[in-house]
Amino acid sequence: MHEVIICEKPSSAEKIAKALSPSAKKKVYNKKVKYWELKRDEKDITVVSGVGHLYSLVPRRYKYGISFDLKWVPSHEANKSSTYTKNYLNAIKKFGKNADSYVHACDYDVEGTLIGYNALKYACGSDSLSKASRMKFSTLTQKDIIDAYENRIDIDMHQVDNGIARHILDYYFGMNISIALSNSVRKTKHRFLKLSVGRVQTPTLSILVDREKEIRDFVPEPYWNLKAILDFEDIEIKHVEGNIFDKERAEEIFDKCNGKDAVVDEITLSKSKTKPPVPFNLSGLQAEAYSVFGFSPKRTQIAAQNLYSAGYTSYPRTSSQKLPASLGFDNIFKQLSANHEFKKHIDKLPSKLIPHNGRKEDAAHPPIHPTGILPGKLSRDEQKIYDLIVYRFIAVFFEAAEFETMKTTLDIEGEKFKFSRRRVTHKGWMEHYPFKKIDNERFPDVKEGDVMSVKELIKEEKETKPPARYNQASLIKELEKKNLGTKATRADIIDKLYDREYIHGTKIEVNELGENLIDTLNTYCNDLTSEELTRDLENKLEGINNNETSRDSVVSEGEKDVREILLEIDKNQSGIGNKLYEAYQASNIVGTCVKCGGKLIKRYSPKTGSSFVGCSNYPDCTASYSIPKGTNFLKKTCEECGLPIISFGKPRQRACLDPNCGKETPKRDEPQNVGECPECGKQLIKRSGRYGDFIGCSGFPKCRFTCSVDELESKLEK
């Protein structure tokens, strides 16, 4: 009996092979692809892997252009950047041919299920699906792998249909509409413009544009704060009205209280508790890693995925905030206790381990948690994320932190001022989660009726501020709240907006092209920017998992929506083309042309697949400059020629846009008539050459008379 186990990644294949048999043998196919052979339950088992998706969707009839008739082809045939997948696909084809049974052991989510399904159907033959079973695991520990292998289930065809529908809809909304928009520019302006829209990407950009406009349209309003500094311990007290928008009222309070003493009017003591945090799901981990370390969501996701693949933590792409007791908390803590730092906290755990769970659930996977296996050497990012996961896992089992708050009200000439202090009375979970700051302020020794001397009364004028810009973590939260995208795709969507140069900055700003793209779509085809349309499709896709709707009906509805959008683009082709091209030019102006005074614009060449800088007055001005990949344009200009300074490469280098700037070139004087050639009678001309001045005949190349300047007189005499 020969069985083939198909995994999603090489690291998973190794973990699974060694878990099923400590004597599993590593082999290499075609000198490039590792696979594993082992024996178990009287079966010869081959463990092979892909490297993510091995198949991609392309139009059935032609490669380029708008299409609703799609087919799956090997990724290396669809995209040159995926050539690395070819050897992995060939290995699966070789070892998967005519096997007696198959095991789908890719990650248990929609994408992982589709990856394994396509590998079985197209690489191993459609009859392989009838011989296939499914492993479901949330960690790559030996125990979970063996349990998943011995308790295999059927492939979830609802997950498969969900995955297929997602990819088809992403092609319809992404590729088809992007092509239509680019065509509108090409047909209107006869220019190629690489544009990118998407089912979730465009509503996400629309959210950012709305915030950009809110900030721009915001009109600040003046307000005043009144505070006093007491002589006693320099305590700062603030007027109870807070922000005062009436200037006369603020001045009235200041005039009345200035130079007067404060009397302690009332002291209130209260107790409060802060519950432990809930277990991490992916968005929770991304938000905390951004807050604590400043990591982007994508950076966090990569580190968490690496930790999972190595077997140190559980599957990261989960929505769950509820830790099931079946994980075996005692055993995990026992293993973690081998680390001295972790043990100091684990030893203080309550005897009854009950986690403080959140509200969100995920049927596929539990929250992110450590497996108990202590890692060896980790990268800096992985170590930080691992520590964050472990300490959060420990903290959720502790009791609430307890605080006492002192609120004090003071009277100055009938006006009420206040201050408050908070101190910890029981640290609880906060003692075991080093990433949380603990408020522990000292209570001043004051009592009701005390008269306090005021050192200074301060009146501050301020202005209201516009809404804060999104950062990547807060945008992920916003997308989650609006149910746009999935836990696995949100970070990639934000990355794509950066890559397309629609947005920039840590505090996200939208550039002119991004804003004009949304404005244009809102004017001519606002369905594409609609959160409702995207959310409705997302709900219907989730409905496939629950057998509430079918793949065909969701795809059919998506196709109908896209065709309506394409019709609107076609109707308004000229307006869309003009607006997008103008926005593209405005957003890509990098400087002023030193030859004609036109605008220097960053452009993309579809022929070379690279960017360059050209003059807006082309073809009248042919000034152009090639630029390295990843070039940034700085605000500085070159002191010698006035062109922009660019930065590029790793480590970053700075240079003038013109690579020849500052390089000395031989100066050539204007040709000078110095007499007649003694050999042919034509004019002799004084020229400047590489090695200095010389005399040459204007009849060159028929007449090759030359001489040095010093020899000229004697030559002419002869």
XYZ file of C-alpha atoms in Angstrom:
718
model
C 0.000 0.000 0.000
C 1.370 3.383 -1.015
C 0.016 6.554 0.574
C 0.869 10.154 -0.303
C 0.534 12.975 2.227
C 0.332 16.449 0.661
C 1.388 19.404 2.839
C 1.236 23.150 2.269
C 4.881 24.015 2.987
C 8.206 22.138 3.251
C 8.525 22.922 6.981
C 5.101 21.357 7.634
C 6.053 18.279 5.622
C 9.138 17.735 7.772
C 7.168 18.139 11.016
C 4.461 15.728 9.892
C 6.899 13.107 8.587
C 8.990 13.071 11.778
C 5.892 13.009 13.982
C 4.488 9.967 12.182
C 7.820 8.162 12.197
C 11.054 9.136 13.971
C 12.915 7.093 11.328
C 11.427 9.001 8.376
C 14.039 9.440 5.651
C 14.632 12.716 3.883
C 15.045 12.482 0.108
C 15.565 15.097 -2.607
C 13.730 15.224 -5.922
C 15.463 16.782 -8.927
C 18.225 18.110 -6.609
C 15.861 20.827 -5.357
C 12.726 19.548 -3.614
C 12.833 17.734 -0.281
C 10.364 14.955 0.414
C 10.093 12.243 3.092
C 9.594 8.510 3.076
C 8.405 6.435 6.049
C 6.457 3.340 7.049
C 3.371 3.376 9.271
C 0.483 0.962 9.706
C 1.953 -1.327 7.030
C 1.910 1.506 4.510
C 4.719 3.035 2.510
C 4.136 6.740 2.942
C 5.594 9.615 0.926
C 5.243 13.099 2.388
C 5.454 15.878 -0.216
C 4.694 19.571 -0.088
C 3.778 22.572 -2.154
C 4.861 26.142 -1.480
C 1.481 27.747 -1.064
C -0.752 27.879 -4.153
C 0.469 25.694 -7.027
C -2.414 26.619 -9.342
C -3.771 29.995 -10.496
C -6.805 31.184 -12.413
C -6.381 32.475 -15.979
C -8.833 33.145 -18.839
C -9.722 29.971 -20.708
C -9.484 31.361 -24.249
C -6.846 34.085 -24.124
C -4.282 35.170 -21.591
C -4.881 38.914 -21.458
C -8.057 40.985 -21.370
C -11.390 40.889 -19.573
C -12.796 37.398 -19.118
C -15.425 35.551 -17.089
C -14.442 32.127 -18.425
C -11.562 30.995 -16.222
C -9.528 27.841 -15.714
C -6.898 26.607 -13.251
C -3.360 26.278 -14.603
C -0.027 25.689 -12.852
C 1.104 28.909 -11.181
C 4.470 28.835 -12.931
C 2.661 28.996 -16.289
C 0.421 31.863 -15.195
C 3.065 34.053 -13.592
C 6.800 34.322 -14.226
C 7.403 35.215 -10.587
C 6.056 31.774 -9.570
C 8.598 29.666 -11.474
C 9.909 28.363 -8.139
C 6.666 26.341 -7.750
C 7.336 24.179 -10.810
C 9.650 21.658 -9.149
C 7.289 21.217 -6.186
C 4.378 20.580 -8.538
C 6.397 18.060 -10.539
C 7.333 16.230 -7.324
C 3.657 15.934 -6.341
C 2.823 14.680 -9.849
C 5.576 12.071 -9.710
C 4.867 10.659 -6.251
C 1.105 11.198 -6.386
C 0.593 9.135 -9.535
C -1.455 5.963 -8.936
C -1.128 6.019 -5.135
C -3.518 3.800 -3.172
C -4.568 6.597 -0.811
C -4.006 10.310 -0.268
C -3.968 12.530 2.801
C -4.704 16.255 2.532
C -2.516 17.791 5.283
C -2.481 21.478 4.344
C -3.463 24.181 6.837
C -7.061 23.809 7.949
C -8.643 26.951 6.550
C -10.247 27.989 3.267
C -6.952 28.746 1.480
C -5.168 25.666 2.792
C -8.084 23.429 1.849
C -8.118 24.834 -1.696
C -4.340 24.417 -2.070
C -4.536 20.710 -1.225
C -7.711 20.130 -3.233
C -6.192 21.596 -6.414
C -2.996 19.580 -5.925
C -5.035 16.391 -5.655
C -7.402 17.153 -8.529
C -4.971 18.524 -11.096
C -1.587 17.025 -10.142
C -2.655 13.584 -8.893
C -5.747 13.094 -11.053
C -9.426 13.695 -10.246
C -9.863 10.064 -9.083
C -7.421 10.846 -6.243
C -10.165 12.827 -4.477
C -12.210 9.665 -3.949
C -9.207 8.102 -2.193
C -8.390 11.167 -0.084
C -8.916 12.004 3.593
C -8.183 15.165 5.577
C -5.981 15.916 8.580
C -7.199 18.713 10.851
C -4.700 20.203 13.314
C -4.033 23.553 14.976
C -0.449 22.939 16.075
C 2.432 21.026 14.520
C 3.256 19.107 17.693
C 3.738 15.352 17.551
C 0.626 14.729 19.649
C -1.660 16.863 17.467
C -0.224 15.498 14.221
C -0.652 11.863 15.264
C -4.154 12.587 16.553
C -5.065 14.309 13.264
C -3.644 11.414 11.224
C -5.406 8.713 13.221
C -8.715 10.604 13.189
C -8.819 11.807 9.600
C -11.999 13.369 8.250
C -13.482 13.984 4.822
C -12.374 16.984 2.807
C -14.799 19.813 3.549
C -16.239 20.583 0.118
C -17.935 23.694 1.491
C -14.472 25.086 2.280
C -13.342 24.112 -1.219
C -16.299 25.872 -2.836
C -15.710 28.928 -0.640
C -12.071 29.058 -1.749
C -12.877 28.633 -5.446
C -15.587 31.301 -5.282
C -13.220 33.745 -3.535
C -10.529 33.328 -6.170
C -13.012 33.702 -9.036
C -14.567 36.832 -7.500
C -11.145 38.306 -6.757
C -10.254 37.822 -10.438
C -13.547 39.327 -11.628
C -13.299 42.389 -9.379
C -9.528 42.759 -9.413
C -8.166 41.774 -12.796
C -11.181 42.540 -14.995
C -11.929 45.975 -13.576
C -8.237 46.927 -13.371
C -7.878 46.067 -17.062
C -11.001 48.082 -17.917
C -9.714 51.158 -16.071
C -6.259 50.872 -17.673
C -7.953 50.519 -21.078
C -9.919 53.717 -20.484
C -6.621 55.595 -20.062
C -4.983 53.861 -23.025
C -7.863 54.600 -25.394
C -8.355 58.172 -24.161
C -4.759 59.353 -23.646
C -2.798 56.737 -25.613
C -0.735 56.058 -22.500
C -0.271 52.903 -20.457
C -1.226 53.290 -16.817
C -0.914 50.376 -14.407
C -3.948 50.528 -12.119
C -5.072 48.164 -9.399
C -8.513 47.746 -7.851
C -10.024 44.877 -5.894
C -13.104 43.517 -4.168
C -11.775 44.453 -0.708
C -8.802 46.624 -1.664
C -10.929 49.412 -3.164
C -13.412 49.812 -0.255
C -10.376 49.822 2.063
C -8.809 52.638 0.067
C -12.179 54.415 0.137
C -12.165 54.330 3.964
C -8.744 55.987 3.945
C -9.835 58.614 1.409
C -12.868 59.471 3.545
C -10.591 59.996 6.540
C -8.214 62.090 4.402
C -11.092 64.380 3.440
C -12.319 64.609 7.026
C -8.878 65.811 8.088
C -8.593 68.274 5.200
C -12.088 69.717 5.717
C -11.740 69.939 9.476
C -12.074 73.473 10.847
C -10.343 73.842 14.236
C -12.282 75.482 17.026
C -10.540 77.349 19.860
C -11.116 76.310 23.458
C -9.556 77.070 26.843
C -8.330 74.919 29.723
C -7.890 76.243 33.256
C -5.552 74.561 35.689
C -3.779 75.474 38.896
C -0.510 74.299 40.453
C -0.733 73.884 44.221
C 2.165 74.728 46.530
C 1.570 71.356 48.171
C 3.664 68.759 46.242
C 3.105 70.762 43.014
C -0.224 68.981 42.535
C -1.954 70.004 39.297
C -5.713 70.565 39.510
C -8.035 71.158 36.537
C -11.324 73.016 36.289
C -14.257 70.581 36.259
C -15.725 72.032 33.045
C -12.742 70.711 31.069
C -12.625 72.244 27.589
C -14.318 75.635 27.745
C -15.399 76.947 24.324
C -16.667 80.297 25.642
C -13.714 82.712 25.913
C -15.592 85.102 28.215
C -16.432 82.230 30.569
C -12.772 81.165 30.672
C -11.635 84.729 31.425
C -14.310 85.122 34.103
C -13.067 81.996 35.932
C -9.445 83.079 35.616
C -10.085 86.600 36.940
C -12.169 85.290 39.817
C -9.670 82.609 40.942
C -6.325 84.245 40.231
C -4.329 84.804 43.437
C -6.848 82.894 45.632
C -6.374 79.793 47.778
C -8.017 76.402 47.169
C -10.076 74.555 49.781
C -10.417 70.752 49.687
C -14.151 70.331 49.191
C -14.650 66.571 48.830
C -12.534 63.394 48.733
C -14.018 60.200 47.284
C -12.299 56.812 47.442
C -13.481 54.010 45.159
C -12.341 50.547 44.185
C -12.195 49.052 40.685
C -10.985 45.967 38.882
C -9.339 45.439 35.506
C -10.093 42.020 34.087
C -7.352 39.922 32.490
C -6.940 40.273 28.716
C -8.520 37.713 26.423
C -6.496 35.183 24.390
C -4.976 36.379 21.131
C -6.671 35.935 17.805
C -4.779 37.200 14.757
C -6.128 40.754 14.763
C -5.603 40.991 18.535
C -1.991 39.863 18.199
C -1.400 42.298 15.332
C -2.861 45.213 17.311
C -0.823 44.398 20.434
C 2.418 43.896 18.484
C 1.902 47.276 16.817
C 1.224 48.933 20.178
C 4.170 47.306 21.990
C 6.803 46.916 19.248
C 5.559 49.081 16.376
C 5.331 46.000 14.110
C 3.183 46.245 10.997
C 0.384 43.626 10.804
C 2.194 41.851 7.965
C 5.441 41.713 9.948
C 3.600 40.206 12.911
C 1.794 37.706 10.692
C 5.039 36.489 9.129
C 6.685 35.982 12.541
C 3.602 34.184 13.895
C 3.456 31.926 10.829
C 7.132 31.012 11.259
C 6.558 30.148 14.923
C 3.619 27.934 13.957
C 5.573 26.187 11.180
C 8.365 25.464 13.679
C 5.854 23.948 16.122
C 6.252 26.566 18.879
C 2.833 28.198 18.666
C -0.580 27.356 17.253
C -2.083 28.261 13.896
C -2.175 32.080 13.719
C -5.005 32.795 11.256
C -7.815 32.357 13.747
C -10.687 34.528 14.979
C -11.178 32.658 18.249
C -10.770 34.194 21.711
C -11.851 31.075 23.612
C -9.278 28.587 24.911
C -10.728 25.050 25.127
C -9.709 22.878 28.089
C -8.888 20.099 25.594
C -5.594 21.895 24.843
C -4.200 20.498 28.112
C -3.202 23.657 29.982
C -1.280 21.777 32.685
C 0.961 20.038 30.172
C 1.702 23.240 28.256
C 2.662 25.078 31.456
C 4.792 22.142 32.588
C 6.846 22.340 29.395
C 7.077 26.137 29.463
C 8.392 25.948 33.044
C 11.713 24.715 31.674
C 12.297 28.382 30.893
C 13.343 30.135 34.120
C 11.631 33.447 33.286
C 8.339 31.792 32.372
C 8.521 29.536 35.449
C 8.565 32.536 37.827
C 5.076 33.425 36.610
C 3.734 29.905 36.041
C 4.527 28.927 39.653
C 2.047 31.576 40.846
C -0.855 30.353 38.698
C -4.092 29.507 40.549
C -4.687 25.816 41.203
C -7.797 25.806 39.018
C -6.898 26.907 35.493
C -9.853 28.827 34.052
C -8.950 31.278 31.242
C -10.625 34.644 30.825
C -12.057 34.064 27.359
C -13.368 36.604 24.887
C -16.583 36.504 22.870
C -15.316 35.531 19.415
C -15.251 31.906 18.266
C -13.693 30.073 15.343
C -14.823 26.545 14.583
C -11.583 25.732 12.767
C -8.922 26.801 15.288
C -8.471 27.887 18.931
C -6.798 31.196 19.883
C -3.073 31.655 19.303
C -1.190 29.943 22.134
C 2.200 28.352 22.842
C 2.419 24.602 22.301
C 4.828 24.188 25.220
C 7.780 23.288 23.010
C 10.524 25.769 23.836
C 12.262 27.231 20.786
C 15.942 27.213 20.009
C 17.382 30.226 18.268
C 14.765 32.649 16.948
C 15.042 35.806 14.899
C 14.555 39.064 16.791
C 10.992 39.461 15.456
C 10.081 35.856 16.223
C 11.433 36.120 19.777
C 9.376 39.234 20.487
C 6.178 37.727 19.098
C 6.805 34.433 20.907
C 7.260 36.203 24.259
C 4.119 38.233 23.631
C 2.106 35.053 22.935
C 3.474 33.188 25.970
C 2.956 35.995 28.470
C -0.551 36.666 27.156
C -1.333 32.938 27.504
C -0.096 33.000 31.111
C -1.899 36.244 31.970
C -5.385 35.095 30.930
C -5.431 32.536 33.781
C -4.780 35.052 36.574
C -7.280 37.054 38.558
C -8.258 40.651 37.880
C -6.004 43.521 38.916
C -7.480 45.701 41.683
C -7.159 49.458 42.069
C -8.170 52.199 44.469
C -8.976 55.631 43.065
C -8.885 58.918 44.976
C -10.966 61.702 43.408
C -10.517 65.102 45.046
C -12.612 68.211 44.413
C -11.327 71.659 45.454
C -13.074 75.025 45.652
C -11.512 78.309 44.543
C -13.907 81.213 45.004
C -16.898 79.002 44.188
C -15.286 77.407 41.130
C -14.671 73.652 41.279
C -11.327 72.105 40.373
C -10.315 68.456 40.664
C -7.507 65.936 40.527
C -7.418 62.150 40.807
C -4.896 59.466 41.705
C -4.997 55.708 41.175
C -2.924 53.074 42.915
C -2.791 49.325 42.590
C -3.930 47.282 45.566
C -3.540 43.890 43.874
C -1.504 43.446 40.679
C -3.227 40.234 39.608
C -2.625 39.409 35.940
C -0.656 42.629 35.369
C 2.213 41.245 37.430
C 2.599 38.483 34.849
C 2.209 40.475 31.644
C 5.301 42.681 31.298
C 3.904 44.566 28.307
C 1.276 46.407 30.349
C 2.122 49.538 32.328
C 0.688 49.552 35.862
C -0.713 52.795 37.264
C 0.563 53.095 40.834
C 0.378 56.703 41.946
C 0.912 57.956 45.488
C -2.079 59.439 47.301
C -1.282 62.890 48.755
C -1.888 63.400 52.496
C -4.857 65.780 52.308
C -8.266 65.888 53.963
C -11.530 67.723 53.474
C -11.374 71.334 54.660
C -7.637 71.740 54.085
C -6.687 75.137 52.668
C -4.128 74.835 49.875
C -2.026 77.709 48.577
C -2.092 78.103 44.771
C 1.360 78.625 43.287
C 0.114 79.448 39.784
C -3.166 79.650 37.869
C -2.846 78.860 34.167
C -5.211 79.585 31.285
C -4.294 77.639 28.115
C -5.734 78.334 24.694
C -5.894 75.302 22.418
C -7.631 74.153 19.243
C -9.693 71.072 18.525
C -7.847 68.521 16.399
C -9.004 66.653 13.304
C -9.653 62.898 13.428
C -6.467 60.856 13.783
C -5.051 59.140 10.728
C -5.281 55.374 10.632
C -2.185 53.313 11.252
C -1.980 49.745 9.957
C -3.199 48.208 13.231
C -6.174 50.546 13.626
C -7.090 50.009 9.951
C -7.092 46.227 10.501
C -9.497 46.766 13.427
C -11.707 48.975 11.251
C -11.819 46.342 8.484
C -12.656 43.664 11.039
C -15.437 45.832 12.510
C -16.875 46.460 9.029
C -16.455 42.779 8.063
C -14.278 43.624 5.066
C -11.742 40.994 4.055
C -10.706 38.039 6.194
C -8.266 37.586 9.056
C -5.810 36.023 6.605
C -6.003 38.703 3.888
C -6.332 42.102 5.625
C -2.600 42.639 6.161
C -1.902 41.684 2.520
C -4.537 44.141 1.291
C -2.903 47.018 3.190
C 0.514 45.973 1.861
C -0.873 46.043 -1.670
C -2.092 49.632 -1.224
C 1.455 50.600 -0.194
C 2.960 48.671 -3.123
C 0.618 50.394 -5.597
C 1.739 53.711 -4.063
C -1.827 54.766 -3.302
C -0.850 55.363 0.330
C 2.291 56.152 2.313
C 3.511 56.809 5.842
C 3.167 55.115 9.223
C 0.205 57.397 9.899
C -1.465 56.499 6.633
C -1.870 59.266 4.062
C -3.497 58.813 0.659
C -1.704 60.313 -2.332
C -3.386 62.130 -5.193
C -3.705 59.073 -7.441
C -5.363 57.040 -4.680
C -7.811 59.814 -3.842
C -8.640 60.533 -7.480
C -9.119 56.845 -8.206
C -11.779 56.663 -5.480
C -13.355 59.974 -6.551
C -13.524 58.763 -10.155
C -15.050 55.424 -9.173
C -17.546 57.170 -6.887
C -18.577 59.392 -9.799
C -18.940 56.718 -12.454
C -19.265 53.302 -10.755
C -19.637 53.630 -7.002
C -20.592 49.972 -6.529
C -16.887 49.149 -6.575
C -16.166 51.389 -3.585
C -19.250 50.209 -1.709
C -18.669 48.584 1.659
C -22.181 47.126 1.483
C -21.518 45.261 -1.762
C -18.238 43.841 -0.438
C -19.726 42.955 2.949
C -22.741 41.292 1.318
C -20.492 39.148 -0.863
C -18.320 38.289 2.164
C -21.401 37.137 4.087
C -22.516 35.042 1.139
C -19.051 33.476 0.859
C -19.197 32.574 4.558
C -22.664 31.197 3.876
C -21.106 28.606 1.551
C -19.284 27.135 4.586
C -22.603 26.782 6.407
C -24.433 25.377 3.368
C -26.683 28.455 3.325
C -25.830 29.268 -0.280
C -23.945 27.727 -3.197
C -20.699 28.532 -4.959
C -22.442 28.981 -8.314
C -25.028 31.431 -6.968
C -22.379 33.598 -5.254
C -20.143 33.628 -8.341
C -23.132 34.376 -10.578
C -24.146 37.331 -8.393
C -20.553 38.618 -8.358
C -20.323 38.343 -12.157
C -23.563 40.334 -12.508
C -22.173 43.104 -10.257
C -18.870 43.256 -12.169
C -20.587 43.351 -15.574
C -22.658 46.334 -14.405
C -19.483 48.108 -13.228
C -17.733 47.364 -16.539
C -20.720 48.761 -18.431
C -20.484 52.010 -16.449
C -16.730 52.226 -17.147
C -17.345 51.667 -20.857
C -20.077 54.335 -20.957
C -17.816 56.886 -19.257
C -14.519 55.825 -20.786
C -13.362 59.294 -21.820
C -14.133 60.962 -18.477
C -12.562 58.143 -16.496
C -9.470 57.993 -18.714
C -8.842 61.734 -18.516
C -9.360 61.963 -14.758
C -7.195 58.971 -13.939
C -4.359 60.078 -16.197
C -4.397 63.604 -14.779
C -4.361 62.187 -11.252
C -1.549 59.798 -12.168
C 0.566 62.629 -13.554
C -0.105 64.902 -10.572
C 0.722 62.187 -8.044
C 3.913 61.173 -9.847
C 5.496 64.603 -10.374
C 8.974 64.332 -8.855
C 10.582 67.604 -9.920
C 11.141 70.192 -12.658
C 12.853 69.467 -15.964
C 16.124 71.438 -16.102
C 16.083 71.379 -19.925
C 12.668 72.903 -20.662
C 11.009 73.736 -17.326
C 8.333 71.050 -17.722
C 7.328 68.572 -15.027
C 9.413 65.476 -14.413
C 7.024 62.531 -14.007
C 7.690 59.017 -12.763
C 6.403 56.608 -15.413
C 6.112 52.846 -15.899
C 7.248 51.047 -19.046
C 5.245 47.870 -19.811
C 7.935 46.823 -22.323
C 10.771 46.722 -19.808
C 8.617 46.184 -16.701
C 10.503 48.999 -14.980
C 9.963 52.638 -14.021
C 11.730 55.725 -15.327
C 11.411 59.526 -15.135
C 10.382 61.493 -18.213
C 9.394 65.076 -19.050
C 5.717 66.078 -19.295
C 6.539 67.984 -22.514
C 7.445 64.792 -24.415
C 7.878 64.508 -27.419
C 9.022 68.143 -27.632
C 11.404 67.444 -24.739
C 13.019 64.010 -24.639
C 14.671 64.307 -21.214
C 14.454 60.952 -19.421
C 16.269 59.151 -16.587
C 16.280 55.487 -15.655
C 15.797 54.752 -11.934
C 16.670 51.691 -9.835
C 13.890 49.535 -8.410
C 12.658 50.785 -5.046
C 13.731 54.375 -5.674
C 12.411 57.061 -3.317
C 12.389 60.712 -4.319
C 13.584 63.075 -1.606
C 12.504 66.683 -1.152
C 16.090 67.864 -1.697
C 17.453 68.863 -5.101
C 20.970 68.555 -6.479
C 23.070 71.675 -5.816
C 24.872 71.306 -9.150
C 22.036 70.676 -11.610
C 18.733 71.187 -9.734
C 17.371 67.677 -10.365
C 15.785 65.686 -7.504
C 17.941 63.656 -5.117
C 16.925 59.990 -4.993
C 17.564 57.213 -2.489
C 17.851 53.564 -3.530
C 19.411 50.189 -2.770
C 20.253 48.365 0.466
C 21.852 49.944 2.386
C 20.182 53.101 1.111
C 22.313 55.325 -1.092
C 21.645 58.906 -2.122
C 22.456 60.392 -5.509
C 21.332 62.891 -8.138
C 18.616 61.646 -10.501
C 21.089 62.143 -13.357
C 23.785 59.453 -12.932
C 26.214 61.563 -15.023
C 25.870 64.652 -12.854
C 29.263 65.812 -11.567
C 31.226 63.583 -13.924
C 33.715 65.463 -16.072
C 33.359 64.974 -19.823
C 35.900 66.126 -22.436
C 35.066 69.601 -23.728
C 34.936 69.956 -27.465
C 35.615 73.363 -29.051
C 33.732 74.489 -32.111
C 35.566 73.464 -35.337
C 37.955 76.262 -36.528
C 39.049 76.812 -40.179
C 42.856 77.188 -40.251
C 43.708 76.880 -43.939
C 43.724 74.559 -46.958
C 44.663 70.908 -46.866
C 48.063 70.363 -48.629
C 46.860 67.006 -49.964
C 43.354 67.681 -51.329
C 42.834 71.439 -51.111
C 39.806 71.260 -48.808
C 39.550 73.159 -45.535
C 41.731 72.228 -42.591
C 39.887 72.383 -39.295
C 41.200 72.660 -35.769
C 39.416 70.134 -33.565
C 39.460 69.018 -29.913
C 40.043 65.342 -29.374
C 40.429 62.929 -26.525
C 44.173 63.609 -26.276
C 44.093 67.344 -27.011
C 43.770 69.673 -30.022
C 44.719 68.517 -33.553
C 44.350 69.566 -37.209
C 42.227 67.461 -39.556
C 40.917 67.688 -43.111
C 37.222 68.450 -43.686
C 37.352 65.865 -46.493
C 37.623 62.988 -43.977
C 37.277 60.053 -44.487
C 38.382 60.326 -48.149
C 41.274 62.497 -47.092
C 42.945 61.424 -43.894
C 45.415 64.270 -43.495
C 46.043 65.138 -39.825
C 48.721 66.862 -37.851
C 49.317 68.449 -34.495
C 48.876 72.189 -34.009
C 52.645 72.584 -33.644
C 53.337 70.775 -36.945
C 50.808 72.770 -38.985
C 53.171 75.540 -40.174
C 55.897 73.227 -41.388
C 53.390 70.955 -43.112
C 51.822 73.868 -44.967
C 55.241 75.153 -46.039
C 56.122 71.776 -47.521
